[in-house]
Coordinates of N, CA and C in Angstrom, one line a residue:
M1 N 25.1 35.6 135.6 CA 25.2 37.0 135.7 C 24.0 37.9 134.7
R2 N 23.5 38.6 135.0 CA 22.5 39.4 134.1 C 23.3 40.0 133.1
I3 N 22.9 39.9 131.8 CA 23.7 41.0 130.8 C 22.7 41.5 130.1
A4 N 23.0 42.8 130.1 CA 21.9 43.6 129.3 C 22.4 43.6 127.5
F5 N 21.4 43.4 126.6 CA 21.9 43.6 125.4 C 20.9 44.6 124.9
L6 N 21.2 46.0 125.0 CA 20.8 47.0 124.3 C 20.5 47.3 123.1
T7 N 19.3 47.1 122.3 CA 19.1 47.8 121.0 C 18.0 48.5 121.1
A8 N 18.2 49.1 119.7 CA 16.9 50.1 119.3 C 15.5 49.1 118.9
P9 N 14.5 49.7 118.9 CA 13.4 48.9 118.4 C 13.5 48.5 116.6
E10 N 14.8 48.7 116.0 CA 14.5 48.3 114.6 C 16.2 48.7 114.1
G11 N 17.0 47.6 113.7 CA 17.8 48.2 112.8 C 19.1 47.5 113.3
V12 N 19.1 46.6 114.4 CA 20.1 45.7 114.8 C 20.6 44.5 114.0
E13 N 21.7 44.4 113.8 CA 22.2 43.2 112.8 C 22.0 41.9 113.6
Q14 N 21.1 41.2 112.8 CA 20.3 39.9 113.9 C 21.8 39.1 114.3
V15 N 22.6 39.1 113.4 CA 23.7 37.9 113.8 C 24.6 38.7 115.1
E16 N 24.6 39.8 115.1 CA 25.5 40.5 116.3 C 24.9 40.3 117.4
L17 N 23.4 40.4 117.3 CA 22.6 40.1 118.5 C 22.4 38.3 119.0
T18 N 22.4 37.9 118.3 CA 22.0 36.3 118.2 C 23.4 35.6 118.8
E19 N 24.4 35.7 118.1 CA 25.5 35.1 118.4 C 26.2 35.3 119.8
P20 N 26.0 36.4 120.1 CA 26.6 36.7 121.5 C 25.6 36.3 122.6
W21 N 24.5 36.3 122.3 CA 23.3 36.0 123.0 C 23.2 34.7 123.4
Q22 N 23.5 33.6 122.5 CA 23.8 32.3 122.5 C 24.7 31.7 123.3
A23 N 26.0 32.8 123.2 CA 27.2 32.4 123.8 C 27.0 32.7 125.2
A24 N 26.5 33.9 125.4 CA 25.9 34.2 127.0 C 25.0 33.2 127.6
L25 N 24.0 32.7 127.1 CA 23.2 31.5 127.7 C 24.1 30.2 127.8
A26 N 25.2 29.8 126.8 CA 25.6 28.7 126.9 C 26.8 28.5 128.0
A27 N 27.4 29.8 128.5 CA 28.0 30.2 129.7 C 27.2 30.2 131.0
G28 N 26.0 29.9 130.8 CA 25.5 29.9 131.9 C 24.9 31.5 132.8
H29 N 24.9 32.3 131.6 CA 24.7 33.8 132.0 C 23.0 34.0 131.6
D30 N 22.6 35.2 132.0 CA 21.2 35.4 132.0 C 21.1 36.9 130.9
P31 N 20.8 36.6 129.7 CA 20.8 37.7 128.7 C 19.5 38.4 129.0
V32 N 19.5 39.7 128.8 CA 18.1 40.5 128.9 C 18.2 41.4 127.9
L33 N 17.0 41.3 126.6 CA 17.0 42.3 125.8 C 16.4 43.8 126.4
V34 N 17.1 44.8 126.4 CA 16.6 45.9 126.7 C 16.7 46.9 125.4
S35 N 15.4 47.5 125.7 CA 15.4 48.1 124.0 C 14.8 49.9 124.6
T36 N 14.6 50.5 123.9 CA 13.9 52.0 124.2 C 12.5 51.9 124.2
E37 N 11.8 50.8 123.8 CA 10.3 50.5 123.6 C 10.0 49.2 124.1
S38 N 8.6 48.8 124.5 CA 8.5 47.7 124.8 C 7.8 47.0 123.4
G39 N 7.6 45.8 123.6 CA 7.1 45.2 122.4 C 8.3 44.3 121.4
Q40 N 8.4 44.3 120.4 CA 9.2 43.7 119.3 C 10.5 44.3 118.8
V41 N 11.7 43.9 118.9 CA 12.8 44.7 117.8 C 12.9 43.8 116.6
Q42 N 13.1 44.7 115.6 CA 13.2 44.1 114.4 C 14.7 44.2 113.9
A43 N 15.1 43.0 114.0 CA 16.3 42.6 113.4 C 16.6 42.6 112.0
F44 N 17.8 42.8 111.4 CA 18.2 42.9 110.0 C 19.4 41.7 109.5
H45 N 19.7 41.3 108.4 CA 20.6 41.1 107.5 C 21.2 42.0 106.9
H46 N 21.9 42.8 107.5 CA 22.6 43.7 106.7 C 21.1 44.6 106.5
L47 N 20.8 45.2 105.2 CA 19.7 45.9 105.2 C 18.2 45.4 104.7
D48 N 17.9 43.9 104.9 CA 16.9 43.3 104.7 C 16.5 43.1 106.1
K49 N 15.0 43.0 106.3 CA 14.3 42.5 107.4 C 14.5 41.2 107.5
A50 N 14.9 40.7 109.1 CA 15.2 39.4 109.4 C 14.0 39.5 110.6
D51 N 14.5 38.6 111.5 CA 13.5 38.0 112.5 C 13.2 39.2 113.4
T52 N 12.0 38.8 114.4 CA 11.5 39.7 115.6 C 12.2 39.2 116.8
F53 N 12.5 39.8 117.8 CA 12.9 39.6 119.4 C 12.0 40.2 120.5
T54 N 11.4 39.4 121.2 CA 10.9 40.4 122.2 C 11.5 40.6 123.4
V55 N 11.0 42.3 123.6 CA 11.8 42.9 124.5 C 11.3 42.6 126.1
D56 N 12.4 42.5 126.7 CA 12.4 42.1 128.1 C 12.0 43.3 128.9
E57 N 12.8 44.2 129.0 CA 12.9 45.5 130.0 C 12.9 46.5 128.9
V58 N 12.5 47.8 129.5 CA 12.7 49.3 128.6 C 13.7 50.1 129.2
V59 N 14.6 50.7 128.6 CA 15.7 51.1 129.3 C 15.4 52.4 130.3
E60 N 14.2 53.2 130.3 CA 13.9 54.0 131.2 C 13.4 53.2 132.4
D61 N 13.1 51.9 132.6 CA 12.9 51.3 133.7 C 14.1 50.3 134.3
V62 N 15.2 50.5 133.8 CA 16.3 49.7 134.4 C 17.3 50.8 134.7
S63 N 18.6 50.2 135.3 CA 19.9 50.8 135.6 C 20.7 49.8 135.4
A64 N 22.0 50.2 135.1 CA 23.1 49.5 135.2 C 23.4 48.7 136.5
E65 N 22.9 48.9 137.5 CA 22.8 48.4 138.6 C 22.5 46.9 138.8
S66 N 21.5 46.7 137.8 CA 20.9 45.5 137.9 C 21.6 44.3 137.0
F67 N 22.5 44.7 136.3 CA 23.2 44.1 135.5 C 24.8 44.0 135.4
G68 N 25.5 42.8 135.6 CA 26.7 42.4 135.8 C 27.7 43.1 134.5
G69 N 27.0 43.2 133.1 CA 27.8 43.7 132.0 C 26.4 44.2 131.1
L70 N 27.4 45.0 130.0 CA 26.7 45.2 128.9 C 26.9 45.0 127.4
V71 N 26.0 44.4 126.5 CA 26.5 44.0 125.1 C 25.8 44.9 124.3
L72 N 26.5 45.5 123.3 CA 25.9 46.4 122.2 C 26.0 46.0 120.9
P73 N 24.9 45.4 120.1 CA 25.3 44.9 119.1 C 25.1 45.9 118.1
G74 N 25.6 45.7 117.1 CA 25.7 46.7 115.9 C 24.5 46.6 115.0
G75 N 24.8 47.1 113.5 CA 23.8 47.3 112.5 C 24.1 48.8 112.6
V76 N 23.9 49.3 111.5 CA 24.1 50.8 111.1 C 22.9 51.6 111.8
A77 N 21.7 51.4 111.5 CA 20.7 52.1 112.1 C 20.7 51.8 113.8
N78 N 20.8 50.7 114.3 CA 20.7 50.6 115.6 C 21.6 51.3 116.5
P79 N 22.6 51.6 116.4 CA 23.4 52.6 117.2 C 23.2 54.3 117.1
D80 N 22.8 54.4 115.6 CA 22.5 55.7 115.4 C 20.7 56.1 116.1
F81 N 20.0 55.3 115.9 CA 18.9 55.3 116.7 C 19.3 55.7 118.5
L82 N 20.0 54.8 118.9 CA 20.6 54.8 120.4 C 21.0 55.9 120.7
R83 N 21.7 56.3 119.9 CA 22.6 57.4 120.4 C 21.7 59.0 120.0
M84 N 20.3 58.8 119.6 CA 19.8 60.0 119.5 C 18.6 59.9 120.9
N85 N 18.8 58.9 121.7 CA 17.9 58.5 122.8 C 18.5 58.9 124.3
D86 N 18.1 59.7 124.8 CA 19.0 60.3 126.1 C 19.2 59.0 127.2
K87 N 17.8 58.7 127.1 CA 17.7 57.3 128.2 C 18.7 56.2 127.9
A88 N 18.8 56.0 126.7 CA 19.7 54.9 126.3 C 21.2 55.2 126.5
V89 N 21.5 56.4 126.1 CA 23.0 57.0 126.2 C 23.4 57.3 127.8
A90 N 22.5 57.7 128.7 CA 22.7 57.4 130.3 C 22.9 56.3 130.3
F91 N 21.9 55.3 130.0 CA 22.4 53.8 130.4 C 23.6 53.3 129.9
V92 N 24.1 53.6 128.8 CA 25.3 53.0 128.6 C 26.4 53.8 129.4
K93 N 26.4 55.0 129.5 CA 27.3 55.9 130.4 C 27.0 55.2 131.8
D94 N 26.3 54.7 132.3 CA 26.2 54.1 133.8 C 26.9 53.0 134.1
F95 N 27.3 52.4 132.9 CA 28.0 50.9 133.3 C 29.4 51.5 132.9
F96 N 29.8 52.5 132.6 CA 31.5 53.0 132.5 C 31.8 53.7 133.7
E97 N 30.6 54.2 134.5 CA 30.6 55.3 135.6 C 30.6 54.0 136.8
Q98 N 29.8 53.1 136.9 CA 29.9 52.3 137.7 C 30.9 51.2 137.7
G99 N 32.0 50.9 136.2 CA 33.0 50.1 136.6 C 32.7 48.7 135.9
R100 N 31.5 48.6 135.4 CA 30.8 47.4 134.9 C 31.4 47.3 133.4
P101 N 31.9 45.9 133.1 CA 32.1 45.8 131.6 C 31.2 45.8 130.4
V102 N 31.7 46.4 129.5 CA 31.0 46.8 128.1 C 31.4 46.0 126.9
A103 N 31.0 45.3 126.1 CA 31.5 45.2 124.8 C 30.2 45.5 123.6
A104 N 31.0 45.8 122.7 CA 30.3 46.4 121.5 C 30.9 46.0 120.2
I105 N 30.2 46.1 119.2 CA 30.9 45.5 118.0 C 30.3 46.2 117.0
C106 N 31.0 46.4 115.8 CA 30.6 46.9 114.6 C 30.3 48.1 114.5
H107 N 29.3 48.9 114.2 CA 28.8 50.3 114.5 C 28.5 50.5 115.9
A108 N 28.3 49.7 116.8 CA 27.8 49.9 118.2 C 28.7 50.9 118.9
P109 N 30.0 51.1 118.4 CA 30.8 52.0 119.1 C 30.0 53.6 119.1
W110 N 29.1 54.0 118.0 CA 28.8 55.3 118.0 C 27.9 55.4 119.1
T111 N 27.4 54.5 119.6 CA 26.7 55.2 120.7 C 27.5 55.2 122.0
L112 N 28.8 54.7 122.0 CA 30.1 55.0 123.3 C 30.4 56.6 122.9
V113 N 30.6 56.7 121.8 CA 30.7 58.1 121.3 C 29.9 59.3 121.6
E114 N 28.6 58.9 121.3 CA 27.7 59.8 122.2 C 27.5 59.9 123.6
A115 N 28.0 58.8 124.3 CA 28.2 58.9 125.7 C 29.2 59.4 126.3
D116 N 30.3 59.8 125.6 CA 31.4 60.1 125.8 C 32.2 59.3 126.5
V117 N 32.3 58.5 126.1 CA 33.2 57.4 127.1 C 34.3 56.6 126.5
V118 N 34.7 57.2 125.2 CA 35.9 56.9 124.4 C 37.1 57.3 124.5
R119 N 37.0 58.5 125.4 CA 38.5 59.0 125.4 C 39.3 58.5 126.1
D120 N 40.8 58.5 125.7 CA 41.9 57.8 126.2 C 41.5 56.6 126.1
R121 N 40.5 55.8 125.7 CA 40.5 54.2 125.3 C 40.9 53.7 123.9
H122 N 41.0 52.5 124.2 CA 41.7 51.7 122.7 C 40.7 50.8 122.2
L123 N 40.1 51.3 120.8 CA 38.8 50.1 120.7 C 39.0 50.4 119.2
T124 N 38.2 49.3 118.7 CA 37.9 49.1 117.2 C 36.7 48.9 117.0
S125 N 36.4 49.1 115.7 CA 34.9 49.0 115.2 C 34.7 48.8 113.7
W126 N 34.0 49.1 113.1 CA 33.8 49.0 112.0 C 34.4 50.2 111.3
P127 N 35.3 49.8 110.2 CA 36.1 51.1 109.6 C 35.5 52.5 109.7
S128 N 34.4 52.5 109.1 CA 33.6 54.0 108.8 C 33.7 54.8 110.0
L129 N 33.7 54.1 111.3 CA 33.6 54.8 112.9 C 34.8 55.5 112.9
R130 N 36.2 54.9 112.6 CA 37.4 55.4 112.9 C 37.7 57.1 112.9
T131 N 37.1 57.9 112.5 CA 37.4 59.3 112.5 C 36.2 59.5 113.8
D132 N 35.1 59.1 114.0 CA 34.3 59.5 114.9 C 35.0 59.2 116.2
I133 N 35.4 57.9 116.2 CA 36.4 57.4 117.5 C 37.4 58.4 117.7
L134 N 38.3 58.7 116.8 CA 39.6 59.7 116.9 C 39.0 60.8 117.4
N135 N 37.9 61.6 116.6 CA 37.2 63.0 117.3 C 36.9 63.1 118.8
A136 N 36.6 61.9 119.3 CA 36.0 61.6 120.5 C 37.1 61.5 121.5
G137 N 38.3 61.4 121.0 CA 39.5 61.2 121.7 C 39.9 59.8 122.1
G138 N 39.2 58.8 121.4 CA 39.7 57.5 121.3 C 41.0 57.4 120.3
T139 N 41.6 55.9 120.7 CA 42.4 55.3 119.6 C 41.8 54.4 119.0
W140 N 41.7 54.2 117.6 CA 41.1 53.3 117.0 C 42.1 52.4 116.4
V141 N 42.0 51.2 116.6 CA 42.7 50.3 116.0 C 42.0 49.2 115.0
D142 N 42.8 48.5 114.0 CA 42.2 47.6 113.2 C 42.8 46.3 113.5
E143 N 41.6 45.5 114.7 CA 41.9 44.3 115.1 C 40.7 43.5 115.4
Q144 N 40.8 42.2 115.0 CA 39.8 41.5 115.5 C 39.1 41.7 116.6
V145 N 39.5 41.8 117.6 CA 38.9 42.1 118.8 C 40.2 43.0 119.9
K146 N 39.7 43.9 120.7 CA 40.5 44.6 121.3 C 39.7 45.0 122.8
I147 N 40.5 44.5 123.9 CA 39.9 44.7 125.3 C 41.0 45.8 125.9
C148 N 40.3 47.0 126.4 CA 41.1 47.9 126.9 C 40.3 48.1 128.1
D149 N 41.2 48.3 129.0 CA 41.3 48.3 130.4 C 41.7 49.9 131.0
H150 N 42.1 50.7 130.0 CA 42.2 51.9 130.6 C 41.4 52.9 130.5
G151 N 40.7 52.3 131.8 CA 39.7 53.1 132.4 C 39.0 52.7 133.5
A152 N 37.6 52.9 134.1 CA 37.3 52.6 135.2 C 36.6 51.2 134.9
N153 N 36.4 50.6 133.6 CA 35.9 49.6 133.3 C 36.6 48.8 132.3
K154 N 36.3 47.5 132.0 CA 37.1 46.9 130.6 C 36.0 47.1 129.6
L155 N 36.5 47.4 128.4 CA 35.7 47.5 127.2 C 36.4 46.6 125.9
V156 N 35.5 45.8 125.7 CA 35.5 44.7 124.6 C 35.0 45.3 123.1
T157 N 35.7 45.6 122.2 CA 35.4 45.7 121.0 C 35.7 45.0 119.8
S158 N 34.9 44.7 118.8 CA 35.0 44.2 117.5 C 34.8 44.7 116.3
R159 N 35.1 44.1 115.1 CA 35.0 45.2 114.0 C 33.4 44.7 113.1
K160 N 33.3 43.6 112.9 CA 32.5 43.0 112.2 C 31.9 41.7 112.4
P161 N 30.7 41.0 112.0 CA 30.4 39.9 112.1 C 31.4 38.7 111.7
D162 N 32.3 38.9 111.1 CA 33.0 37.8 111.0 C 34.1 37.6 112.2
D163 N 34.3 38.9 113.2 CA 34.9 38.9 114.1 C 34.0 38.0 115.6
L164 N 33.1 37.6 115.2 CA 32.0 37.0 116.5 C 32.6 36.2 117.1
K165 N 33.2 35.2 116.6 CA 33.9 34.0 117.5 C 35.0 34.6 118.3
A166 N 35.5 35.4 118.1 CA 36.6 36.0 119.0 C 35.9 36.9 120.0
F167 N 35.1 37.8 119.3 CA 34.2 38.8 120.5 C 33.7 38.2 121.4
C168 N 32.7 37.0 121.1 CA 32.0 36.4 122.3 C 33.1 35.8 122.9
E169 N 34.1 35.1 122.5 CA 35.1 34.5 123.5 C 35.8 35.6 124.5
A170 N 36.2 36.9 124.1 CA 36.7 37.8 124.5 C 35.7 38.3 125.4
F171 N 34.3 38.9 125.4 CA 33.9 39.3 126.4 C 33.3 38.3 127.6
L172 N 33.1 37.1 126.9 CA 32.8 36.3 128.3 C 33.7 36.2 129.3
D173 N 35.2 36.2 128.5 CA 36.2 36.0 129.4 C 36.4 37.3 130.5
V174 N 35.9 38.4 129.7 CA 36.3 39.7 130.5 C 35.0 39.5 131.5
F175 N 33.9 39.4 131.1 CA 32.4 39.6 132.1 C 32.9 38.5 133.4
E176 N 33.1 37.0 132.9 CA 33.3 36.2 133.9 C 34.6 36.5 135.0
E177 N 35.5 37.3 134.5 CA 36.5 37.9 135.4 C 36.2 38.9 136.5
E178 N 35.4 39.9 135.6 CA 34.9 40.8 136.4 C 33.9 40.1 137.5
A179 N 32.9 39.4 137.1 CA 32.0 38.8 138.3 C 32.8 37.9 139.3
A180 N 34.0 37.1 138.9 CA 34.6 36.5 140.0 C 35.4 37.9 141.0
G181 N 35.5 38.9 140.6 CA 36.1 40.0 141.4 C 34.9 40.9 142.0
R182 N 34.1 40.7 141.9 CA 33.2 41.7 142.8 C 32.4 40.9 144.0

């Protein structure tokens, strides 16, 4: 399965990109780094610059149709930038409209809120997003990983880097189940 990993050009939490990426590779999937600009993505360890990663595809040149699923890594600046980019928001919303699975961790649900796809959904996130999710019509839970199937697609969410092992296992299970059903 081709899996889109959508990030802004700067601000993604490195471990929330690299661990799910490696988990996808180890499971035999094809992860693709999608961003709003070509070139490099500057990752961070919290507030400190970390490594850079080469962008594979630019969001304005792709659609959800060419991917089996979407992973949204966190980092505070990353989803804040993405939610201000109309093409990135439309790309995310397209996965929901097409019934394709989505996984988001930490601050990444900010982009989901902007795409107006959390209404009547159950999800978790970094605790500071709780009010945003509630105001957008979602139900926020404080759990290591939450799988929600109250919609056209399955949504997998987790709170923070400490949840990455459970997050990776859950999204891979959901994505593989969806791939088998297509």
